[in-house]
Coordinates of C-alpha atoms and ligand atoms in Angstrom, one line a residue:
M206 CA 4.1 57.8 19.6
G207 CA 4.8 53.6 18.7
Q208 CA 2.1 51.0 17.7
T209 CA -0.9 50.7 18.2
Y210 CA -2.1 48.2 20.3
D211 CA -5.3 45.4 21.0
I212 CA -6.1 46.7 23.5
L213 CA -4.5 49.2 26.7
I214 CA -5.2 49.2 30.1
L215 CA -5.9 51.6 32.7
G216 CA -4.3 50.9 35.7
A217 CA -2.3 48.5 37.2
G218 CA -4.3 46.9 40.5
P219 CA -5.4 43.8 40.4
A220 CA -8.3 44.2 37.8
G221 CA -5.8 45.9 35.5
V222 CA -2.9 43.6 36.1
S223 CA -5.9 40.4 36.1
A224 CA -7.6 41.9 32.2
A225 CA -3.5 42.3 31.6
L226 CA -3.1 38.4 31.9
T227 CA -6.0 37.4 30.1
A228 CA -5.7 39.6 27.1
H229 CA -2.1 38.7 26.9
A230 CA -3.5 35.0 26.7
R231 CA -5.8 35.6 23.9
G232 CA -2.8 37.0 22.2
R233 CA -3.8 40.2 22.6
S234 CA -0.7 43.3 22.1
V235 CA -1.8 44.7 25.5
L236 CA -0.1 47.9 27.4
V237 CA -0.6 48.6 30.2
L238 CA -0.6 52.7 31.8
G239 CA -0.7 52.6 35.4
A240 CA 0.6 55.0 37.9
D241 CA 2.6 54.0 40.5
P242 CA 0.4 51.1 41.6
M243 CA 2.5 51.0 45.7
T244 CA 0.4 54.0 45.7
G245 CA -3.0 52.5 45.4
P246 CA -5.4 51.1 47.9
L247 CA -4.3 47.6 47.9
A248 CA -0.4 49.1 49.3
K249 CA -2.0 49.7 52.3
A250 CA -3.7 46.5 53.6
P251 CA -1.6 44.8 56.0
A252 CA -2.6 41.6 55.3
V253 CA -5.0 40.4 53.5
E254 CA -7.7 37.4 54.9
N255 CA -9.8 36.9 52.0
Y256 CA -8.5 36.1 48.8
P257 CA -8.2 32.2 48.6
G258 CA -5.0 31.0 48.8
L259 CA -3.0 34.0 50.1
A260 CA -2.7 33.3 53.9
G261 CA -3.2 36.8 55.2
M262 CA -0.1 38.0 52.7
S263 CA 0.2 42.1 53.0
G264 CA -1.5 43.9 50.2
R265 CA 2.2 45.8 48.8
D266 CA 3.3 41.6 48.7
L267 CA 0.4 40.7 46.5
L268 CA 0.8 44.0 44.7
A269 CA 4.0 43.2 43.9
A270 CA 3.5 39.6 43.4
M271 CA 0.6 40.6 40.4
L272 CA 3.1 42.8 38.8
R273 CA 6.2 40.5 38.8
D274 CA 3.3 38.4 36.5
L275 CA 3.0 41.4 34.0
E276 CA 7.1 41.4 33.8
R277 CA 7.4 37.3 33.9
L278 CA 5.6 37.3 30.3
G279 CA 6.5 40.4 29.1
I280 CA 3.5 42.9 29.7
P281 CA 4.6 46.0 29.2
W282 CA 3.9 48.3 31.6
V283 CA 4.5 52.0 31.8
T284 CA 4.1 54.0 35.1
G285 CA 2.2 57.1 33.8
R286 CA -1.1 59.3 34.8
A287 CA -3.2 59.4 32.2
T288 CA -4.7 62.8 31.5
G289 CA -6.9 62.4 28.6
V290 CA -8.8 60.0 25.8
V291 CA -9.5 60.6 22.8
P292 CA -11.3 58.8 20.2
F293 CA -10.4 59.4 16.6
A294 CA -11.4 56.5 13.9
G295 CA -12.4 53.9 15.4
R296 CA -9.3 54.3 17.5
F297 CA -8.5 56.0 21.6
M298 CA -5.8 58.0 21.6
V299 CA -4.4 58.2 25.6
S300 CA -2.5 61.2 26.9
A301 CA 0.1 60.3 29.7
E302 CA 2.2 64.0 30.5
Q303 CA 4.1 64.4 27.4
D304 CA 3.2 61.1 25.9
V305 CA 0.0 59.3 23.8
Y306 CA -0.6 56.0 23.5
E307 CA -2.8 54.2 20.7
A308 CA -4.9 51.0 21.3
R309 CA -7.9 50.1 19.7
S310 CA -10.1 49.2 22.7
L311 CA -9.5 50.1 26.5
I312 CA -10.2 48.6 29.8
L313 CA -10.7 51.6 32.8
A314 CA -9.8 49.6 35.5
A315 CA -8.7 53.2 37.6
G316 CA -9.4 52.2 41.2
S317 CA -12.5 53.8 42.8
Q318 CA -13.4 57.3 41.0
Q319 CA -15.4 58.2 44.6
R320 CA -11.7 59.7 46.1
D321 CA -10.9 61.6 42.8
K322 CA -14.2 64.6 43.2
P323 CA -13.5 67.4 40.9
L324 CA -13.3 70.7 43.5
P325 CA -15.7 72.7 43.2
G326 CA -15.1 74.9 39.7
E327 CA -12.3 73.0 38.9
A328 CA -14.1 70.8 35.7
E329 CA -15.8 74.2 34.8
L330 CA -12.7 76.0 34.2
L331 CA -10.5 72.6 33.2
G332 CA -8.4 74.0 30.1
R333 CA -9.2 78.1 31.1
G334 CA -7.0 78.6 33.7
V335 CA -7.3 75.0 35.6
S336 CA -5.0 72.0 34.1
W337 CA -4.2 68.5 35.9
C338 CA -0.6 68.6 33.9
A339 CA 2.4 70.9 34.9
T340 CA 4.6 69.2 32.1
C341 CA 1.8 70.2 29.3
D342 CA 0.9 73.5 30.2
G343 CA 3.6 75.6 32.5
M344 CA 4.6 77.5 29.5
L345 CA 1.4 79.0 29.5
Y346 CA 1.3 80.5 32.2
R347 CA 5.4 81.6 32.0
G348 CA 5.4 85.1 33.9
K349 CA 1.6 84.7 35.7
R350 CA 1.1 83.7 39.2
V351 CA -0.8 80.1 39.5
A352 CA -1.7 78.4 42.0
V353 CA -0.2 74.5 42.2
L354 CA -2.1 72.3 44.5
G355 CA -0.1 69.3 45.5
L356 CA -2.7 66.7 45.9
G357 CA -0.3 64.0 44.7
G358 CA 2.5 63.3 45.5
E359 CA 4.4 65.0 42.7
G360 CA 3.5 68.7 43.6
E361 CA 6.3 69.8 45.2
K362 CA 8.2 68.7 42.2
D363 CA 5.7 70.3 39.7
A364 CA 5.5 73.6 41.4
A365 CA 10.1 73.7 41.3
F366 CA 9.3 73.3 38.0
L367 CA 6.8 75.7 37.2
R368 CA 8.8 77.9 38.5
S369 CA 12.0 77.4 36.6
I370 CA 10.5 78.2 33.8
G371 CA 9.4 81.3 35.0
C372 CA 5.6 81.0 37.1
D373 CA 4.9 82.7 40.2
V374 CA 3.9 79.8 42.2
L375 CA 1.6 79.8 45.0
Y376 CA 2.6 75.9 46.0
F377 CA -0.2 74.3 48.5
D378 CA 0.6 70.9 50.1
P379 CA -2.2 68.7 50.9
A380 CA -2.8 69.7 54.4
Q381 CA -3.3 72.9 53.1
A382 CA -5.6 72.8 50.7
K383 CA -8.7 72.2 52.4
N384 CA -12.2 74.1 51.6
V385 CA -10.8 75.2 47.5
K386 CA -12.7 76.8 45.5
I387 CA -11.5 77.9 42.3
K388 CA -13.5 80.8 41.0
G389 CA -14.1 82.3 37.1
T390 CA -16.4 82.4 34.7
D391 CA -14.6 82.4 31.2
R392 CA -11.3 81.6 33.4
V393 CA -9.9 81.6 36.2
T394 CA -9.6 84.6 38.4
A395 CA -9.1 83.5 41.5
I396 CA -8.7 80.4 44.0
V397 CA -10.0 80.6 47.1
I398 CA -8.4 78.3 50.0
G399 CA -9.6 78.0 53.9
G400 CA -12.0 81.5 53.0
E401 CA -8.7 83.3 51.4
E402 CA -8.8 84.4 48.2
H403 CA -5.7 84.7 45.8
P404 CA -6.1 86.3 42.5
V405 CA -4.6 83.3 39.8
E406 CA -3.9 83.1 36.3
G407 CA -3.7 79.4 36.3
V408 CA -4.5 76.7 39.1
F409 CA -2.6 73.4 39.1
V410 CA -4.5 70.3 40.1
L411 CA -2.2 67.8 40.9
R412 CA -3.2 64.6 41.9
D413 CA -1.4 61.3 41.4
T414 CA -4.6 60.0 39.1
V415 CA -7.5 61.3 37.1
A416 CA -10.5 59.9 37.2
A417 CA -11.7 57.7 33.9
S418 CA -15.3 59.4 33.6
A419 CA -12.9 63.6 33.5
L420 CA -11.1 61.1 31.4
L421 CA -13.2 60.5 28.4
P422 CA -16.1 62.7 28.5
G423 CA -19.3 61.3 27.9
L424 CA -18.9 57.7 29.7
E425 CA -22.0 56.9 31.4
M426 CA -21.7 56.8 35.2
R427 CA -24.0 55.2 37.5
D428 CA -24.0 56.9 41.8
G429 CA -20.3 57.9 40.8
H430 CA -18.6 54.7 39.2
I431 CA -18.6 53.5 35.7
A432 CA -21.9 52.1 34.5
V433 CA -21.1 48.4 32.8
D434 CA -22.9 45.6 31.5
G435 CA -22.4 42.5 32.4
D436 CA -19.3 41.8 29.7
M437 CA -17.9 44.4 31.7
A438 CA -18.6 47.1 28.4
T439 CA -19.4 51.0 29.2
S440 CA -21.5 53.7 27.3
V441 CA -18.7 54.0 24.7
P442 CA -18.4 51.3 22.2
G443 CA -14.9 49.6 22.4
V444 CA -14.4 51.3 26.2
F445 CA -15.0 48.2 29.7
A446 CA -13.7 48.5 33.2
A447 CA -13.6 46.2 35.4
G448 CA -12.7 46.6 39.3
D449 CA -13.8 49.4 42.1
C450 CA -14.8 51.0 39.9
T451 CA -17.2 49.8 38.5
G452 CA -19.1 49.4 42.0
R453 CA -18.9 47.7 45.2
P454 CA -18.1 46.1 46.7
Y455 CA -14.1 46.8 46.7
Q456 CA -12.6 44.1 47.1
I457 CA -9.6 42.2 45.6
A458 CA -11.7 39.5 43.7
R459 CA -14.2 41.3 42.3
A460 CA -11.6 43.4 40.8
V461 CA -9.9 40.1 39.7
G462 CA -13.3 38.5 38.8
Q463 CA -13.9 41.7 36.3
G464 CA -10.7 42.4 34.8
N465 CA -10.9 38.9 33.5
I466 CA -14.6 39.7 32.1
A467 CA -13.5 42.6 30.6
A468 CA -10.5 40.9 29.2
L469 CA -12.6 38.9 27.3
A470 CA -15.2 41.5 26.3
A471 CA -12.5 43.8 24.8
D472 CA -11.0 40.1 23.1
G473 CA -14.7 39.6 21.4
Y474 CA -15.0 42.7 20.4
L475 CA -11.9 43.2 17.8
K476 CA -12.7 39.8 16.8
E477 CA -16.2 41.2 15.3
R478 CA -14.3 44.6 14.2
D479 CA -11.8 42.3 12.2
K480 CA -14.4 40.3 10.6
Ligands
FAD503 C1 -6.5 49.3 53.9 C2 -7.4 49.2 52.9 C3 -7.4 47.9 52.9 C4 -8.0 46.6 52.2 N1 -7.8 45.3 52.1 C5 -8.9 44.1 51.5 C6 -8.8 43.3 51.3 O1 -7.9 42.6 52.7 N2 -9.1 42.7 50.8 C7 -9.4 42.9 49.8 O2 -10.2 41.9 48.7 N3 -9.8 44.0 49.6 C8 -9.4 45.0 49.8 N4 -9.1 46.5 50.1 C9 -10.0 46.5 48.5 C10 -8.8 46.7 47.3 O3 -7.4 46.9 47.4 C11 -9.7 47.1 46.1 O4 -10.5 46.6 46.4 C12 -8.7 46.8 44.9 O5 -7.3 47.1 44.9 C13 -9.1 47.4 43.3 O6 -8.6 46.6 42.4 P1 -8.4 48.3 41.3 O7 -7.7 47.3 40.3 O8 -9.9 47.6 40.7 O9 -8.3 49.0 41.8 P2 -7.0 49.6 42.8 O10 -6.1 48.8 43.2 O11 -7.0 51.3 42.8 O12 -6.3 49.9 40.7 C14 -6.5 51.4 40.3 C15 -5.0 51.5 39.7 O13 -5.4 52.4 38.5 C16 -4.7 54.2 39.0 N5 -5.1 54.8 38.1 C17 -6.5 55.3 38.4 N6 -5.9 56.5 37.6 C18 -5.9 56.5 36.8 C19 -5.3 57.6 36.3 N7 -5.6 58.2 34.8 N8 -4.0 57.6 34.8 C20 -3.1 56.1 35.2 N9 -3.5 55.4 36.3 C21 -4.7 55.4 37.4 C22 -4.5 54.0 40.4 O14 -3.8 54.6 41.0 C23 -4.2 52.5 40.9 O15 -3.1 52.2 40.9 C24 -8.5 47.5 51.0 C25 -8.2 48.3 50.8 C26 -7.5 49.4 51.3 C27 -7.6 51.1 51.5

């Protein structure tokens, strides 16, 4: 672990980039941590017609231009998937695979939470046979039979890694991983896929992202989105949220505006704490 950032922004989509630009303009040290934004929703937009001044630019080009702004201003941006947030002594420790980052405040700009609904049994058995990270937990399952649900882009690579360290791997790609149920009471005992039950000791659920609500226990949700007030403050002091993760309409203009408000509010929060 290195420096403590003033503000860590989770997500490098429009809301996250907007928050980063404003926080940087306020003189704050900022780290943007996000899964590859080119796998996010905006990259799929063929032409954006409702954002002022862009004249039908493609989502990919718009995203690339936003990311160039981070580079131009020297705002650090690391590509990675956050897997957990632990509040500790007024700070937040954010783990991303094998790295841990520390910050005094957080802005969650992780996009719509709807697509990351947990599988039946996943939340209940997390840490008791269910894992979100092959690198972090693979060794615990050496010599054991595990199922790997490759729901994101890196699933096959992670399955190969688990095999290389001696796990007996049953791999399911996104097309196969339908109608899934993870079974067990104290620990995982089996996975049911498409009506067929496979006895396993571990289940790796590998998505490109982990929903912010699952990352930070105690975060209040409303209708499947992170609950925020007018300053984009969440129920956890020092944690702000912006963009699609806070609700509809899912639109770039809203995400960018909320990112701006969240950064100003995080700056205000830090000023109050430093008085
Ligand atoms: C096909 C399509 C077309 C669209 N067209 C338009 C349009 O024309 N106009 C318009 O206004 N809107 C459009 N949208 C909606 C627009 O893309 C979203 O509203 C906008 O991208 C939201 O920005 P955001 O920053 O809130 O979230 P996102 O763009 O979703 O960015 C969030 C980022 O956080 C990352 N992330 C999530 N969890 C984690 C984690 N645990 N660790 C690390 N990173 C994480 C995600 O991978 C993602 O890159 C379209 C969407 C789609 C799917």
